[in-house]
Tab-separated table of C-alpha atoms and ligand atoms in Angstrom:
chain	number	residue	atom	x	y	z
A	1236	UNK	CA	-39.212	-44.742	48.212
A	1237	UNK	CA	-42.647	-43.439	48.646
A	1238	UNK	CA	-44.863	-44.039	45.820
A	1239	UNK	CA	-46.577	-41.188	44.074
A	1240	UNK	CA	-50.292	-40.898	44.948
A	1241	UNK	CA	-52.369	-40.534	41.605
A	1242	UNK	CA	-53.580	-36.880	41.373
A	1243	UNK	CA	-57.217	-36.423	42.609
A	1244	UNK	CA	-59.934	-36.475	39.915
A	1245	UNK	CA	-60.923	-33.107	38.796
A	1246	UNK	CA	-64.731	-32.518	38.322
A	1247	UNK	CA	-65.895	-29.517	36.757
A	1248	UNK	CA	-69.270	-28.426	35.974
A	1249	UNK	CA	-71.498	-25.936	33.781
A	1250	UNK	CA	-74.762	-24.705	35.536
A	1251	UNK	CA	-76.992	-22.992	33.210
A	1252	UNK	CA	-80.524	-21.786	33.961
A	1253	UNK	CA	-83.043	-22.458	31.189
A	1254	UNK	CA	-84.599	-18.989	31.277
A	1255	UNK	CA	-83.224	-17.915	27.891
A	1256	UNK	CA	-80.924	-18.869	25.035
A	1257	UNK	CA	-77.120	-19.393	25.854
A	1258	UNK	CA	-74.892	-16.615	24.663
A	1259	UNK	CA	-71.288	-16.163	23.793
A	1260	UNK	CA	-70.521	-15.720	27.360
A	1261	UNK	CA	-72.027	-19.132	28.542
A	1262	UNK	CA	-70.025	-20.693	25.681
A	1263	UNK	CA	-66.803	-19.282	27.066
A	1264	UNK	CA	-67.801	-20.685	30.780
A	1265	UNK	CA	-68.716	-24.100	29.237
A	1266	UNK	CA	-65.675	-24.423	27.081
A	1267	UNK	CA	-63.406	-23.193	29.775
A	1268	UNK	CA	-64.490	-25.838	32.298
A	1269	UNK	CA	-65.059	-28.686	29.802
A	1270	UNK	CA	-61.514	-28.221	28.454
A	1271	UNK	CA	-59.880	-27.968	31.872
A	1272	UNK	CA	-61.687	-31.114	32.846
A	1273	UNK	CA	-60.430	-32.889	29.828
A	1274	UNK	CA	-56.895	-31.606	29.988
A	1275	UNK	CA	-56.511	-33.089	33.626
A	1276	UNK	CA	-58.191	-36.143	32.695
A	1277	UNK	CA	-61.335	-35.307	34.661
A	1278	UNK	CA	-65.265	-35.183	34.551
A	1279	UNK	CA	-67.367	-32.555	33.318
A	1280	UNK	CA	-70.904	-32.463	34.544
A	1281	UNK	CA	-73.895	-30.610	33.453
A	1282	UNK	CA	-76.383	-29.238	35.821
A	1283	UNK	CA	-79.618	-27.363	34.913
A	1284	UNK	CA	-80.461	-24.612	37.419
A	1285	UNK	CA	-84.448	-24.723	36.880
A	1286	UNK	CA	-85.556	-23.887	40.414
A	1287	UNK	CA	-87.183	-20.712	39.337
A	1288	UNK	CA	-89.753	-22.701	37.363
A	1289	UNK	CA	-92.128	-19.867	36.128
A	1290	UNK	CA	-89.118	-18.459	34.363
A	1291	UNK	CA	-87.742	-21.659	32.893
A	1292	UNK	CA	-88.938	-23.089	29.570
A	1293	UNK	CA	-88.537	-26.665	28.085
A	1294	UNK	CA	-87.322	-25.128	24.865
A	1295	UNK	CA	-84.447	-23.363	26.537
A	1296	UNK	CA	-83.461	-26.570	28.374
A	1297	UNK	CA	-83.358	-28.304	24.944
A	1298	UNK	CA	-81.310	-25.321	23.404
A	1299	UNK	CA	-78.796	-25.826	26.283
A	1300	UNK	CA	-78.233	-29.311	25.246
A	1301	UNK	CA	-78.327	-28.610	21.372
A	1302	UNK	CA	-75.827	-25.728	21.776
A	1303	UNK	CA	-73.367	-27.577	24.102
A	1304	UNK	CA	-73.253	-30.385	21.560
A	1305	UNK	CA	-72.659	-27.860	18.634
A	1306	UNK	CA	-69.675	-26.505	20.570
A	1307	UNK	CA	-68.548	-30.240	20.792
A	1308	UNK	CA	-69.070	-30.403	24.533
A	1309	UNK	CA	-70.220	-33.628	25.835
A	1310	UNK	CA	-70.920	-34.313	29.686
A	1311	UNK	CA	-70.450	-37.062	31.800
A	1312	UNK	CA	-73.216	-39.177	33.631
A	1313	UNK	CA	-76.878	-38.011	34.021
A	1314	UNK	CA	-77.839	-34.417	34.011
A	1315	UNK	CA	-78.770	-33.111	37.189
A	1316	UNK	CA	-81.966	-31.005	37.504
A	1317	UNK	CA	-82.365	-28.774	40.440
A	1318	UNK	CA	-86.198	-28.925	40.093
A	1319	UNK	CA	-85.793	-32.579	41.198
A	1320	UNK	CA	-83.540	-31.898	44.210
A	1321	UNK	CA	-86.112	-30.066	46.516
A	1322	UNK	CA	-86.009	-32.499	49.378
A	1323	UNK	CA	-82.198	-31.958	49.509
A	1324	UNK	CA	-82.654	-28.263	49.751
A	1325	UNK	CA	-85.334	-28.669	52.379
A	1326	UNK	CA	-82.920	-30.694	54.556
A	1327	UNK	CA	-80.215	-28.230	54.241
A	1328	UNK	CA	-82.658	-25.283	55.184
A	1329	UNK	CA	-83.995	-27.660	58.205
A	1330	UNK	CA	-80.284	-27.898	59.413
A	1331	UNK	CA	-79.699	-23.975	59.369
A	1332	UNK	CA	-82.983	-23.296	61.067
A	1333	UNK	CA	-82.145	-25.951	63.740
A	1334	UNK	CA	-78.860	-24.123	64.286
A	1335	UNK	CA	-81.143	-21.024	65.091
A	1336	UNK	CA	-79.563	-18.918	62.275
A	1337	UNK	CA	-82.635	-18.151	60.169
A	1338	UNK	CA	-85.623	-15.803	60.356
A	1339	UNK	CA	-88.777	-15.465	58.267
A	1340	UNK	CA	-89.132	-12.309	56.246
A	1341	UNK	CA	-92.121	-10.986	54.410
A	1342	UNK	CA	-90.585	-7.695	52.983
A	1343	UNK	CA	-91.123	-6.898	49.237
A	1344	UNK	CA	-88.476	-5.167	46.998
A	1345	UNK	CA	-90.532	-2.081	47.639
A	1346	UNK	CA	-90.450	-2.505	51.291
A	1347	UNK	CA	-86.496	-2.913	51.369
A	1348	UNK	CA	-86.150	0.075	49.035
A	1349	UNK	CA	-88.035	2.184	51.200
A	1350	UNK	CA	-86.564	1.139	54.252
A	1351	UNK	CA	-83.160	1.867	52.642
A	1352	UNK	CA	-83.884	5.205	51.200
A	1353	UNK	CA	-85.558	6.740	54.170
A	1354	UNK	CA	-82.704	8.358	56.128
A	1355	UNK	CA	-80.123	9.308	53.832
A	1356	UNK	CA	-81.875	9.809	50.224
A	1357	UNK	CA	-78.646	10.962	48.556
A	1358	UNK	CA	-76.424	8.025	49.515
A	1359	UNK	CA	-76.344	5.052	46.979
A	1360	UNK	CA	-77.061	1.898	49.072
A	1361	UNK	CA	-74.190	-0.778	49.235
A	1362	UNK	CA	-74.722	-3.565	46.739
A	1363	UNK	CA	-74.276	-7.231	47.498
A	1364	UNK	CA	-74.383	-10.602	45.438
A	1365	UNK	CA	-78.356	-10.139	45.469
A	1366	UNK	CA	-78.466	-6.426	44.876
A	1367	UNK	CA	-78.913	-3.921	47.989
A	1368	UNK	CA	-78.095	-5.273	51.407
A	1369	UNK	CA	-81.102	-6.218	53.233
A	1370	UNK	CA	-81.757	-3.604	56.055
A	1371	UNK	CA	-82.886	-6.290	58.618
A	1372	UNK	CA	-86.366	-5.141	59.155
A	1373	UNK	CA	-87.639	-8.723	59.854
A	1374	UNK	CA	-84.506	-9.735	61.738
A	1375	UNK	CA	-86.295	-10.129	65.302
A	1376	UNK	CA	-88.937	-12.436	64.079
A	1377	UNK	CA	-89.147	-16.117	65.096
A	1378	UNK	CA	-89.101	-19.165	62.630
A	1379	UNK	CA	-92.143	-20.472	64.295
A	1380	UNK	CA	-93.946	-17.376	63.091
A	1381	UNK	CA	-93.409	-17.942	59.311
A	1382	UNK	CA	-96.272	-17.496	57.055
A	1383	UNK	CA	-96.899	-18.688	53.400
A	1384	UNK	CA	-95.751	-15.092	52.472
A	1385	UNK	CA	-92.486	-15.151	53.989
A	1386	UNK	CA	-88.902	-16.180	52.609
A	1387	UNK	CA	-86.301	-17.369	54.775
A	1388	UNK	CA	-83.177	-15.266	55.371
A	1389	UNK	CA	-79.784	-16.109	56.941
A	1390	UNK	CA	-78.911	-14.114	59.974
A	1391	UNK	CA	-75.197	-13.300	58.836
A	1392	UNK	CA	-73.814	-11.796	61.963
A	1393	UNK	CA	-75.528	-14.960	64.087
A	1394	UNK	CA	-73.787	-17.345	61.494
A	1395	UNK	CA	-70.465	-15.863	61.815
A	1396	UNK	CA	-70.810	-15.905	65.597
A	1397	UNK	CA	-71.902	-19.674	65.510
A	1398	UNK	CA	-68.892	-20.531	63.738
A	1399	UNK	CA	-66.484	-18.727	66.211
A	1400	UNK	CA	-65.439	-16.250	63.484
A	1401	UNK	CA	-64.677	-16.699	60.001
A	1402	UNK	CA	-60.862	-15.532	59.467
A	1403	UNK	CA	-59.815	-19.190	59.287
A	1404	UNK	CA	-62.563	-19.837	56.314
A	1405	UNK	CA	-60.567	-19.455	53.110
A	1406	UNK	CA	-60.854	-20.711	49.229
A	1407	UNK	CA	-58.736	-20.719	46.290
A	1408	UNK	CA	-59.778	-18.359	43.377
A	1409	UNK	CA	-57.578	-19.239	40.561
A	1410	UNK	CA	-56.504	-15.948	39.322
A	1411	UNK	CA	-56.917	-13.871	42.534
A	1412	UNK	CA	-55.183	-16.640	44.881
A	1413	UNK	CA	-56.249	-17.588	48.386
A	1414	UNK	CA	-59.200	-15.562	49.647
A	1415	UNK	CA	-59.953	-15.349	53.476
A	1416	UNK	CA	-63.369	-14.535	54.651
A	1417	UNK	CA	-63.641	-11.426	56.588
A	1418	UNK	CA	-66.667	-10.680	59.114
A	1419	UNK	CA	-67.276	-7.235	57.765
A	1420	UNK	CA	-67.307	-8.627	53.970
A	1421	UNK	CA	-70.123	-10.889	55.003
A	1422	UNK	CA	-71.970	-8.681	57.233
A	1423	UNK	CA	-71.855	-5.560	55.385
A	1424	UNK	CA	-70.979	-6.670	51.962
A	1425	UNK	CA	-73.576	-9.630	51.628
A	1426	UNK	CA	-76.058	-8.959	54.377
A	1427	UNK	CA	-78.792	-11.338	55.403
A	1428	UNK	CA	-79.124	-13.332	52.116
A	1429	UNK	CA	-82.469	-15.208	51.127
A	1430	UNK	CA	-82.035	-19.044	51.589
A	1431	UNK	CA	-85.473	-19.985	50.642
A	1432	UNK	CA	-87.862	-17.612	48.721
A	1433	UNK	CA	-91.341	-18.084	49.447
A	1434	UNK	CA	-92.565	-19.271	46.188
A	1435	UNK	CA	-89.922	-21.835	45.435
A	1436	UNK	CA	-88.789	-22.951	48.876
A	1437	UNK	CA	-85.129	-22.432	48.098
A	1438	UNK	CA	-82.706	-20.242	46.472
A	1439	UNK	CA	-79.762	-19.909	44.198
A	1440	UNK	CA	-77.187	-19.673	47.242
A	1441	UNK	CA	-78.412	-22.620	49.019
A	1442	UNK	CA	-79.182	-24.968	46.014
A	1443	UNK	CA	-75.680	-24.177	44.318
A	1444	UNK	CA	-73.820	-25.113	47.488
A	1445	UNK	CA	-75.846	-28.475	48.283
A	1446	UNK	CA	-75.598	-29.382	44.627
A	1447	UNK	CA	-71.709	-28.667	44.124
A	1448	UNK	CA	-71.166	-31.047	47.121
A	1449	UNK	CA	-73.619	-33.591	45.776
A	1450	UNK	CA	-71.765	-33.623	42.358
A	1451	UNK	CA	-68.438	-33.778	44.160
A	1452	UNK	CA	-67.382	-30.647	42.329
A	1453	UNK	CA	-63.860	-29.901	42.442
A	1454	UNK	CA	-63.636	-26.723	40.618
A	1455	UNK	CA	-66.173	-24.337	39.920
A	1456	UNK	CA	-65.722	-22.284	36.876
A	1457	UNK	CA	-68.049	-19.071	36.337
A	1458	UNK	CA	-68.076	-15.462	35.478
A	1459	UNK	CA	-66.470	-12.843	37.515
A	1460	UNK	CA	-70.214	-11.419	38.066
A	1461	UNK	CA	-70.736	-14.460	40.461
A	1462	UNK	CA	-67.384	-13.736	42.406
A	1463	UNK	CA	-69.168	-11.511	44.946
A	1464	UNK	CA	-71.661	-14.660	46.014
A	1465	UNK	CA	-68.620	-17.085	46.631
A	1466	UNK	CA	-67.933	-15.747	50.159
A	1467	UNK	CA	-71.593	-16.675	50.932
A	1468	UNK	CA	-71.300	-20.007	49.377
A	1469	UNK	CA	-68.084	-20.667	51.305
A	1470	UNK	CA	-69.821	-19.657	54.530
A	1471	UNK	CA	-72.892	-21.939	53.812
A	1472	UNK	CA	-70.376	-24.786	53.258
A	1473	UNK	CA	-68.842	-24.387	56.763
A	1474	UNK	CA	-72.388	-24.249	58.320
A	1475	UNK	CA	-73.442	-27.282	56.253
A	1476	UNK	CA	-70.413	-29.280	56.583
A	1477	UNK	CA	-69.589	-29.507	52.962
A	1478	UNK	CA	-66.318	-29.575	51.137
A	1479	UNK	CA	-65.148	-26.234	49.409
A	1480	UNK	CA	-64.200	-26.471	45.650
A	1481	UNK	CA	-61.721	-24.384	43.991
A	1482	UNK	CA	-63.154	-21.533	42.132
A	1483	UNK	CA	-62.359	-19.875	38.814
A	1484	UNK	CA	-64.081	-16.629	38.105
A	1485	UNK	CA	-63.411	-15.819	34.424
A	1486	UNK	CA	-63.715	-12.458	32.414
A	1487	UNK	CA	-67.003	-11.422	31.143
A	1488	UNK	CA	-67.650	-11.503	27.441
A	1489	UNK	CA	-68.866	-8.273	26.226
A	1490	UNK	CA	-70.690	-6.966	23.210
A	1491	UNK	CA	-69.205	-4.627	20.678
A	1492	UNK	CA	-70.117	-1.610	22.917
A	1493	UNK	CA	-68.486	-3.258	26.023
A	1494	UNK	CA	-71.731	-3.970	27.664
A	1495	UNK	CA	-72.062	-7.501	29.398
A	1496	UNK	CA	-74.231	-9.979	27.539
A	1497	UNK	CA	-77.637	-10.839	29.147
A	1498	UNK	CA	-79.808	-13.713	27.972
A	1499	UNK	CA	-82.348	-11.481	26.998
A	1500	UNK	CA	-80.053	-9.993	23.999
A	1501	UNK	CA	-80.442	-12.757	21.580
A	1502	UNK	CA	-78.259	-11.135	19.213
A	1503	UNK	CA	-75.289	-12.660	20.815
A	1504	UNK	CA	-77.032	-16.197	21.199
A	1505	UNK	CA	-74.928	-19.021	20.194
A	1506	UNK	CA	-77.875	-20.032	17.976
A	1507	UNK	CA	-77.842	-16.747	16.067
A	1508	UNK	CA	-74.197	-17.111	15.309
A	1509	UNK	CA	-75.240	-20.585	14.212
A	1510	UNK	CA	-77.755	-19.258	12.086
A	1511	UNK	CA	-75.569	-16.626	10.748
A	1512	UNK	CA	-73.388	-19.449	9.357
A	1513	UNK	CA	-70.629	-19.151	11.811
A	1514	UNK	CA	-68.722	-22.740	12.558
A	1515	UNK	CA	-67.533	-23.643	15.909
A	1516	UNK	CA	-64.002	-22.999	14.918
A	1517	UNK	CA	-65.225	-19.289	14.548
A	1518	UNK	CA	-66.825	-19.405	17.749
A	1519	UNK	CA	-63.477	-20.752	19.225
A	1520	UNK	CA	-61.394	-18.095	17.778
A	1521	UNK	CA	-63.824	-15.282	19.056
A	1522	UNK	CA	-63.283	-16.592	22.442
A	1523	UNK	CA	-59.747	-17.052	22.456
A	1524	UNK	CA	-59.753	-20.764	22.343
A	1525	UNK	CA	-57.333	-22.684	20.179
A	1526	UNK	CA	-58.690	-24.207	16.967
A	1527	UNK	CA	-59.338	-27.704	16.947
A	1528	UNK	CA	-57.182	-29.737	14.489
A	1529	UNK	CA	-58.789	-31.333	11.683
Y	695	LIG	N1	-77.297	-20.987	37.002
Y	695	LIG	C1	-76.222	-19.646	37.003
Y	695	LIG	C2	-76.370	-18.884	35.770
Y	695	LIG	O1	-76.838	-19.656	34.848
Y	695	LIG	C3	-74.856	-20.174	37.222
Y	695	LIG	C4	-74.489	-20.434	38.536
Y	695	LIG	C5	-73.015	-20.789	38.965
Y	695	LIG	O2	-72.353	-21.186	37.963
Y	695	LIG	O3	-72.850	-20.911	40.025
Y	695	LIG	O4	-76.079	-17.795	35.857
């Protein structure tokens, strides 16, 4: 009789940015990923997403460690810090550039807004994972013409064509099921996303895909507000020959008025609950996790 193969190791991660205090929603994400990893006998990794250095602060990074420990969450191995991974992002960008799928873009937010509002002022622009869909103003420019004031964008239509179509690319979203990429969803729903900002040389999308692969993440647990970025991540994995994790996009934790929590609202910060005398059991109960016995 064939022997049963041991089930593959589950590797989850929590990837906060130290640009503010963790709030209840982060607690929910971290606890969901941590408990899923532990239930499966897997690993839970921590990654500090600090590419946007001017917005990151050491005290927020320290607060991440303190808050996670307070919640009873420990992580395996060393913490990965994105600010130390710039060469890996540069290599990935160079690969996409060498495939001829990138162009430099010097448009400011204002340029983009005015290009979008010009012909039909009363129509709301389509929103993608990074806000309004880039109107393509710089699409004809060559990478050799890139200046210090330019970001680098991915030409999505060319990327789709390079792969010979995307209808064989899919991923599993726990909750929604199997999602298959669709050309229109990418071209019209995401647009030519930024791969490298002019100031930081990479972008969230590029860094997250490169790092999930480097950390061998099998399961990505994050809020449903990130779900619209996942098709882009799947596309980048295909272009860069990287594996695709399973995704779990969870519900957002909202405040008493039903608004989603943002880092700037410190009232819902985990530290505010702690200061108000709440226990970890209180937080777990609030978030719908079973009490820890004892
Ligand atoms: N760094 C992102 C954040 O703090 C999370 C990204 C992710 O989980 O993919 O919102």
